[in-house]
Amino acid sequence: MAALLLRHIGRHCLRAHLSSQLCIRNAAPLGTTAKEEMARFWNKNTSSNRPVSPHLTIYRWSLPMAMSVCHRGSGIAMSGGVSLFGLSALLLPGNFESYLMLVKSLCLGPALIHAAKFVLVFPLMYHSLNGVRHLMWDLGKGLSISQVQLSGVTVLVLAVLSSAGLAAI
Amino acid sequence: MAVLLKLGVLCSGQGARALSLRSRAVRPAFVSAFLQDQPTPGWRGTQHIHLSPSHQSGSKAASLHWTSERVVSVLLLGLIPAGYLNPCSVVDYSLAAALTLHSHWGIGQVVTDYVHGDALQKATKAGLLAVSALTFAGLCYFNYHDVGICRAVAMLWKL
């Protein structure tokens, strides 16, 4: 009985000893800052030449992932559009009305004009609605996988419907 | 994240709590603010795990930036219907500012994610700042010398 007790205590002490050693071995040296940790992490990552995150080629595609990529894509495209508009306002000689007249003189069919309006307004509606979805996530709402899936489909349907409506005006 | 993982290795109880917090809360800045330099109960002595620099100016600035991005997004969401309902120069200039700022910050995030290397990233951000400034100037010029953003969209939609 005494031997059993002794063995139990001995084992307990040994385990405590080992685990504390394990802790020390894995612990960051005292006095490192998060910045140094990050620098070490990045140095290791760059030297190992792994694909950089966020990388799009190694995962199976899912709807939320595709929508997230499209959110960025539509944002970049619209930023480019706004910048192009601003720069051409500075650089091009004519005023806005003269360019509108130019487009009018081309006598494009109504189908083409509605299609062009849809192409213009769809990224805006998609980005706005999906942006609301992102803001909801930022509030900590709707983060479960099923909710993410459902809100994604909702955003897609609403974006197509509202864009079609606005393009038809 | 690497630091959080390390924390998980160090003391699984504390680490598991940290990770569950990480997955529940969505604001990394908030999490880092929440977890900074907690003395870990399982540890002897006064050792701390440094999750953030001891002076918290960087984390605070990041958190403020995060909040500002959301505020501008919400403003922009409001400005678009405002431009339809009440097209005036106040909305025009607000749109010019909010659109430029939102794109500038958005593209800045993309640059942070995809452009690696210190010098290259700095150069790209400088270029981005130049383009954003020119865009803002162009939109203001358009608002002042031409019909303005709201009326321009209305005229385009009448085609």
Coordinates of C-alpha atoms in Angstrom, one line a residue:
Chain A
M1 CA 0.0 0.0 0.0
A2 CA 2.8 2.3 1.0
A3 CA 4.7 1.3 -2.1
L4 CA 1.7 2.1 -4.3
L5 CA 1.3 5.5 -2.7
L6 CA 5.0 6.2 -3.1
R7 CA 4.8 5.2 -6.8
H8 CA 1.8 7.4 -7.3
I9 CA 3.4 10.4 -5.7
G10 CA 6.7 9.8 -7.6
R11 CA 4.9 9.6 -10.9
H12 CA 2.9 12.7 -10.2
C13 CA 6.1 14.6 -9.3
L14 CA 7.8 13.3 -12.5
R15 CA 4.9 14.4 -14.6
A16 CA 4.8 17.8 -13.1
H17 CA 8.6 18.1 -13.6
L18 CA 8.4 17.0 -17.3
S19 CA 5.5 19.1 -18.2
S20 CA 7.0 22.2 -16.7
Q21 CA 10.2 21.5 -18.8
L22 CA 8.0 21.0 -21.8
C23 CA 6.5 24.4 -21.2
I24 CA 9.8 26.1 -20.9
R25 CA 11.1 24.6 -24.0
N26 CA 8.2 25.8 -26.1
A27 CA 7.9 29.2 -24.4
A28 CA 9.0 32.3 -26.2
P29 CA 12.1 33.8 -24.5
L30 CA 11.1 36.4 -22.0
G31 CA 11.0 40.0 -23.2
T32 CA 10.0 39.2 -26.8
T33 CA 7.4 41.5 -28.2
A34 CA 4.6 40.5 -30.5
K35 CA 6.4 42.5 -33.2
E36 CA 9.5 40.3 -32.9
E37 CA 7.4 37.2 -32.9
M38 CA 5.7 38.3 -36.1
A39 CA 9.0 39.2 -37.7
R40 CA 10.4 35.7 -36.9
F41 CA 7.2 34.1 -38.3
W42 CA 7.4 36.1 -41.5
N43 CA 11.1 35.5 -42.0
K44 CA 10.5 31.7 -41.6
N45 CA 7.6 31.9 -44.0
T46 CA 9.4 33.9 -46.6
S47 CA 12.5 31.6 -46.5
S48 CA 10.4 28.5 -46.8
N49 CA 8.9 29.9 -50.0
R50 CA 5.4 28.6 -49.3
P51 CA 2.4 30.0 -51.1
V52 CA 1.3 33.3 -49.3
S53 CA -2.0 33.6 -47.6
P54 CA -4.7 34.2 -48.6
H55 CA -4.2 31.8 -51.4
L56 CA -7.1 30.7 -53.6
T57 CA -5.7 27.7 -55.3
I58 CA -5.5 25.1 -52.6
Y59 CA -9.1 25.0 -51.3
R60 CA -12.2 23.4 -52.7
W61 CA -14.4 26.3 -53.8
S62 CA -17.6 27.0 -51.9
L63 CA -20.3 29.7 -52.3
P64 CA -19.2 31.9 -49.4
M65 CA -15.6 31.8 -50.6
A66 CA -16.6 32.6 -54.2
M67 CA -18.8 35.5 -52.9
S68 CA -15.9 36.8 -50.8
V69 CA -13.6 36.8 -53.8
C70 CA -16.3 38.5 -55.9
H71 CA -16.8 41.1 -53.1
R72 CA -13.1 42.1 -53.5
G73 CA -13.3 41.8 -57.2
S74 CA -16.3 44.1 -57.5
G75 CA -14.7 46.5 -55.1
I76 CA -11.5 46.7 -57.1
A77 CA -13.4 47.0 -60.3
M78 CA -15.6 49.9 -59.0
S79 CA -12.6 51.6 -57.4
G80 CA -10.9 51.5 -60.8
G81 CA -14.1 52.9 -62.4
V82 CA -14.3 55.8 -59.9
S83 CA -10.6 56.6 -60.3
L84 CA -11.0 56.5 -64.1
F85 CA -14.0 58.8 -63.9
G86 CA -12.2 61.2 -61.6
L87 CA -9.0 61.3 -63.7
S88 CA -11.0 61.7 -67.0
A89 CA -12.9 64.6 -65.4
L90 CA -9.5 66.2 -64.8
L91 CA -7.9 65.3 -68.1
L92 CA -10.5 65.0 -70.9
P93 CA -11.4 68.3 -72.7
G94 CA -15.2 68.0 -73.1
N95 CA -17.8 68.2 -70.3
F96 CA -20.1 65.3 -69.2
E97 CA -23.0 66.4 -71.3
S98 CA -21.0 66.4 -74.5
Y99 CA -19.9 62.7 -73.9
L100 CA -23.5 61.8 -73.2
M101 CA -24.5 63.4 -76.5
L102 CA -21.8 61.3 -78.2
V103 CA -23.3 58.1 -76.7
K104 CA -26.8 59.2 -77.7
S105 CA -25.7 59.9 -81.3
L106 CA -24.5 56.2 -81.6
C107 CA -28.3 55.3 -81.5
L108 CA -27.7 52.1 -79.5
G109 CA -30.8 49.9 -79.1
P110 CA -32.7 49.9 -75.8
A111 CA -31.7 46.3 -75.2
L112 CA -28.0 47.2 -75.3
I113 CA -28.5 50.3 -73.1
H114 CA -30.4 48.2 -70.5
A115 CA -27.7 45.5 -70.6
A116 CA -25.0 48.2 -70.1
K117 CA -27.0 49.7 -67.2
F118 CA -27.2 46.2 -65.6
V119 CA -23.5 45.7 -66.0
L120 CA -22.9 49.0 -64.3
V121 CA -25.3 48.6 -61.4
F122 CA -24.9 44.9 -60.6
P123 CA -21.4 45.2 -59.0
L124 CA -22.7 48.2 -57.0
M125 CA -25.8 46.3 -55.7
Y126 CA -23.8 43.1 -55.1
H127 CA -21.1 45.0 -53.2
S128 CA -23.6 47.0 -51.2
L129 CA -25.7 44.1 -50.1
N130 CA -22.8 41.8 -49.5
G131 CA -21.3 44.7 -47.6
V132 CA -24.3 44.8 -45.3
R133 CA -23.7 41.0 -44.8
H134 CA -20.1 41.7 -43.8
L135 CA -21.2 44.4 -41.4
M136 CA -23.6 42.0 -39.8
W137 CA -20.7 39.5 -39.3
D138 CA -18.7 42.4 -37.8
L139 CA -21.5 42.7 -35.2
G140 CA -21.1 39.0 -34.5
K141 CA -24.4 38.0 -36.1
G142 CA -25.1 35.2 -38.6
L143 CA -21.8 33.5 -38.3
S144 CA -22.9 29.8 -38.4
I145 CA -22.2 28.0 -41.6
S146 CA -25.9 27.5 -42.4
Q147 CA -26.6 31.2 -41.8
V148 CA -23.7 32.2 -44.0
Q149 CA -24.9 30.0 -46.8
L150 CA -28.5 31.3 -46.5
S151 CA -27.5 35.0 -46.3
G152 CA -25.2 34.4 -49.3
V153 CA -28.0 33.1 -51.5
T154 CA -30.3 35.9 -50.2
V155 CA -27.7 38.5 -51.2
L156 CA -27.3 37.0 -54.7
V157 CA -31.0 36.8 -55.4
L158 CA -31.6 40.4 -54.1
A159 CA -28.6 41.7 -56.0
V160 CA -29.9 40.2 -59.3
L161 CA -33.5 41.4 -58.8
S162 CA -32.6 44.9 -57.7
S163 CA -30.1 45.3 -60.5
A164 CA -32.6 44.2 -63.0
G165 CA -35.1 46.6 -61.6
L166 CA -32.7 49.6 -61.6
A167 CA -31.5 48.7 -65.1
A168 CA -35.1 48.7 -66.4
I169 CA -35.8 52.3 -65.1
Chain B
M1 CA -2.3 33.8 -35.0
A2 CA 1.1 32.3 -34.6
V3 CA 1.2 33.7 -31.1
L4 CA -2.2 32.4 -30.3
L5 CA -1.1 28.9 -31.5
K6 CA 2.0 29.1 -29.4
L7 CA -0.3 30.0 -26.5
G8 CA -2.3 26.9 -27.2
V9 CA 0.8 24.8 -27.0
L10 CA 1.9 26.4 -23.8
C11 CA -1.1 25.8 -21.6
S12 CA -4.0 24.0 -23.3
G13 CA -6.7 25.3 -20.9
Q14 CA -5.9 28.9 -21.5
G15 CA -5.1 28.3 -25.1
A16 CA -8.5 26.6 -25.8
R17 CA -10.2 29.6 -24.2
A18 CA -8.2 32.0 -26.3
L19 CA -9.0 30.1 -29.5
S20 CA -12.7 29.8 -28.7
L21 CA -12.7 33.6 -28.2
R22 CA -10.9 34.0 -31.4
S23 CA -13.5 32.1 -33.3
R24 CA -16.5 33.7 -31.6
A25 CA -15.4 37.3 -31.7
V26 CA -14.9 38.7 -35.2
R27 CA -12.7 41.6 -34.5
P28 CA -9.0 40.6 -34.3
A29 CA -8.2 44.0 -32.8
F30 CA -10.8 43.5 -30.1
V31 CA -9.4 40.1 -29.4
S32 CA -5.9 41.2 -29.1
A33 CA -7.0 44.1 -26.9
F34 CA -8.8 41.6 -24.7
L35 CA -6.0 39.1 -24.4
Q36 CA -3.1 41.4 -24.0
D37 CA -0.6 40.4 -21.4
Q38 CA -2.9 38.3 -19.2
P39 CA -0.9 36.7 -16.4
T40 CA -1.5 33.0 -16.9
P41 CA -2.8 31.3 -13.8
G42 CA -1.0 28.0 -14.3
W43 CA 2.4 29.7 -14.3
R44 CA 4.7 30.1 -11.5
G45 CA 6.2 33.6 -11.0
T46 CA 5.2 36.6 -12.9
Q47 CA 5.9 35.5 -16.4
H48 CA 3.7 37.1 -19.0
I49 CA 2.9 36.1 -22.6
H50 CA 3.4 39.1 -24.8
L51 CA 0.5 39.1 -27.2
S52 CA 0.8 42.8 -28.0
P53 CA 3.6 45.4 -27.5
S54 CA 3.6 46.7 -24.0
H55 CA 2.7 50.2 -25.2
Q56 CA -0.6 49.7 -26.9
S57 CA -0.6 52.5 -29.4
G58 CA -0.3 50.3 -32.4
S59 CA -3.2 48.1 -31.5
K60 CA -5.3 51.1 -30.5
A61 CA -4.6 52.7 -33.9
A62 CA -5.5 49.5 -35.7
S63 CA -8.7 49.3 -33.8
L64 CA -9.6 52.9 -34.6
H65 CA -8.8 52.3 -38.2
W66 CA -11.1 49.2 -38.2
T67 CA -13.9 51.2 -36.7
S68 CA -13.4 54.1 -39.1
E69 CA -13.6 51.7 -42.1
R70 CA -17.0 50.5 -40.9
V71 CA -18.3 54.0 -40.2
V72 CA -17.4 55.1 -43.8
S73 CA -19.0 52.0 -45.2
V74 CA -22.3 52.7 -43.3
L75 CA -22.1 56.4 -44.4
L76 CA -21.7 55.3 -48.0
L77 CA -24.7 53.0 -47.7
G78 CA -26.7 56.0 -46.5
L79 CA -25.3 58.4 -49.1
I80 CA -26.4 56.4 -52.1
P81 CA -30.2 56.6 -51.4
A82 CA -29.6 60.2 -50.2
G83 CA -28.2 61.1 -53.7
Y84 CA -31.3 59.7 -55.3
L85 CA -33.8 61.4 -52.9
N86 CA -32.0 64.7 -52.5
P87 CA -29.4 65.4 -55.2
C88 CA -27.4 68.4 -54.0
S89 CA -23.9 69.6 -53.7
V90 CA -23.5 68.5 -50.1
V91 CA -24.3 64.9 -51.1
D92 CA -22.0 65.3 -54.2
Y93 CA -19.0 66.3 -52.1
S94 CA -19.8 63.7 -49.4
L95 CA -20.0 61.0 -52.0
A96 CA -16.6 62.2 -53.5
A97 CA -15.0 62.0 -50.1
A98 CA -16.6 58.7 -48.9
L99 CA -16.1 56.9 -52.2
T100 CA -12.5 57.8 -52.4
L101 CA -11.8 57.0 -48.8
H102 CA -13.6 53.6 -49.0
S103 CA -11.8 52.6 -52.1
H104 CA -8.4 53.8 -50.8
W105 CA -8.8 51.7 -47.6
G106 CA -10.2 48.8 -49.5
I107 CA -7.4 48.6 -52.1
G108 CA -5.0 49.3 -49.2
Q109 CA -6.2 46.0 -47.6
V110 CA -5.7 44.2 -50.9
V111 CA -2.2 45.6 -51.2
T112 CA -1.4 44.5 -47.7
D113 CA -2.7 41.0 -48.5
Y114 CA -1.1 40.4 -51.8
V115 CA 2.0 42.7 -52.2
H116 CA 4.9 41.2 -50.2
G117 CA 8.2 42.7 -49.5
D118 CA 8.7 45.9 -47.5
A119 CA 10.0 48.2 -50.3
L120 CA 7.5 47.0 -52.9
Q121 CA 4.6 47.3 -50.5
K122 CA 5.6 50.9 -49.5
A123 CA 6.0 51.9 -53.2
T124 CA 2.6 50.4 -54.0
K125 CA 0.9 52.2 -51.1
A126 CA 2.6 55.5 -52.1
G127 CA 1.2 55.0 -55.7
L128 CA -2.2 54.2 -54.3
L129 CA -2.2 57.4 -52.2
A130 CA -1.3 59.4 -55.3
V131 CA -4.1 57.8 -57.3
S132 CA -6.6 58.3 -54.5
A133 CA -5.6 62.0 -54.1
L134 CA -6.0 62.5 -57.9
T135 CA -9.3 60.7 -57.9
F136 CA -10.6 62.9 -55.0
A137 CA -9.4 66.0 -56.9
G138 CA -11.0 64.8 -60.1
L139 CA -14.4 64.2 -58.4
C140 CA -14.3 67.6 -56.6
Y141 CA -13.5 69.2 -60.0
F142 CA -16.4 67.4 -61.5
N143 CA -18.7 68.5 -58.7
Y144 CA -17.5 72.2 -59.0
H145 CA -17.1 72.6 -62.8
D146 CA -19.5 70.1 -64.2
V147 CA -23.0 68.7 -63.2
G148 CA -22.0 66.9 -60.1
I149 CA -22.1 63.1 -59.3
C150 CA -25.8 62.8 -58.5
R151 CA -27.0 64.7 -61.5
A152 CA -24.5 62.8 -63.7
V153 CA -25.9 59.5 -62.7
A154 CA -29.4 60.8 -63.2
M155 CA -28.5 62.0 -66.7
L156 CA -26.8 58.7 -67.6
W157 CA -29.9 56.8 -66.5
K158 CA -32.2 58.9 -68.7
L159 CA -30.3 57.7 -71.8

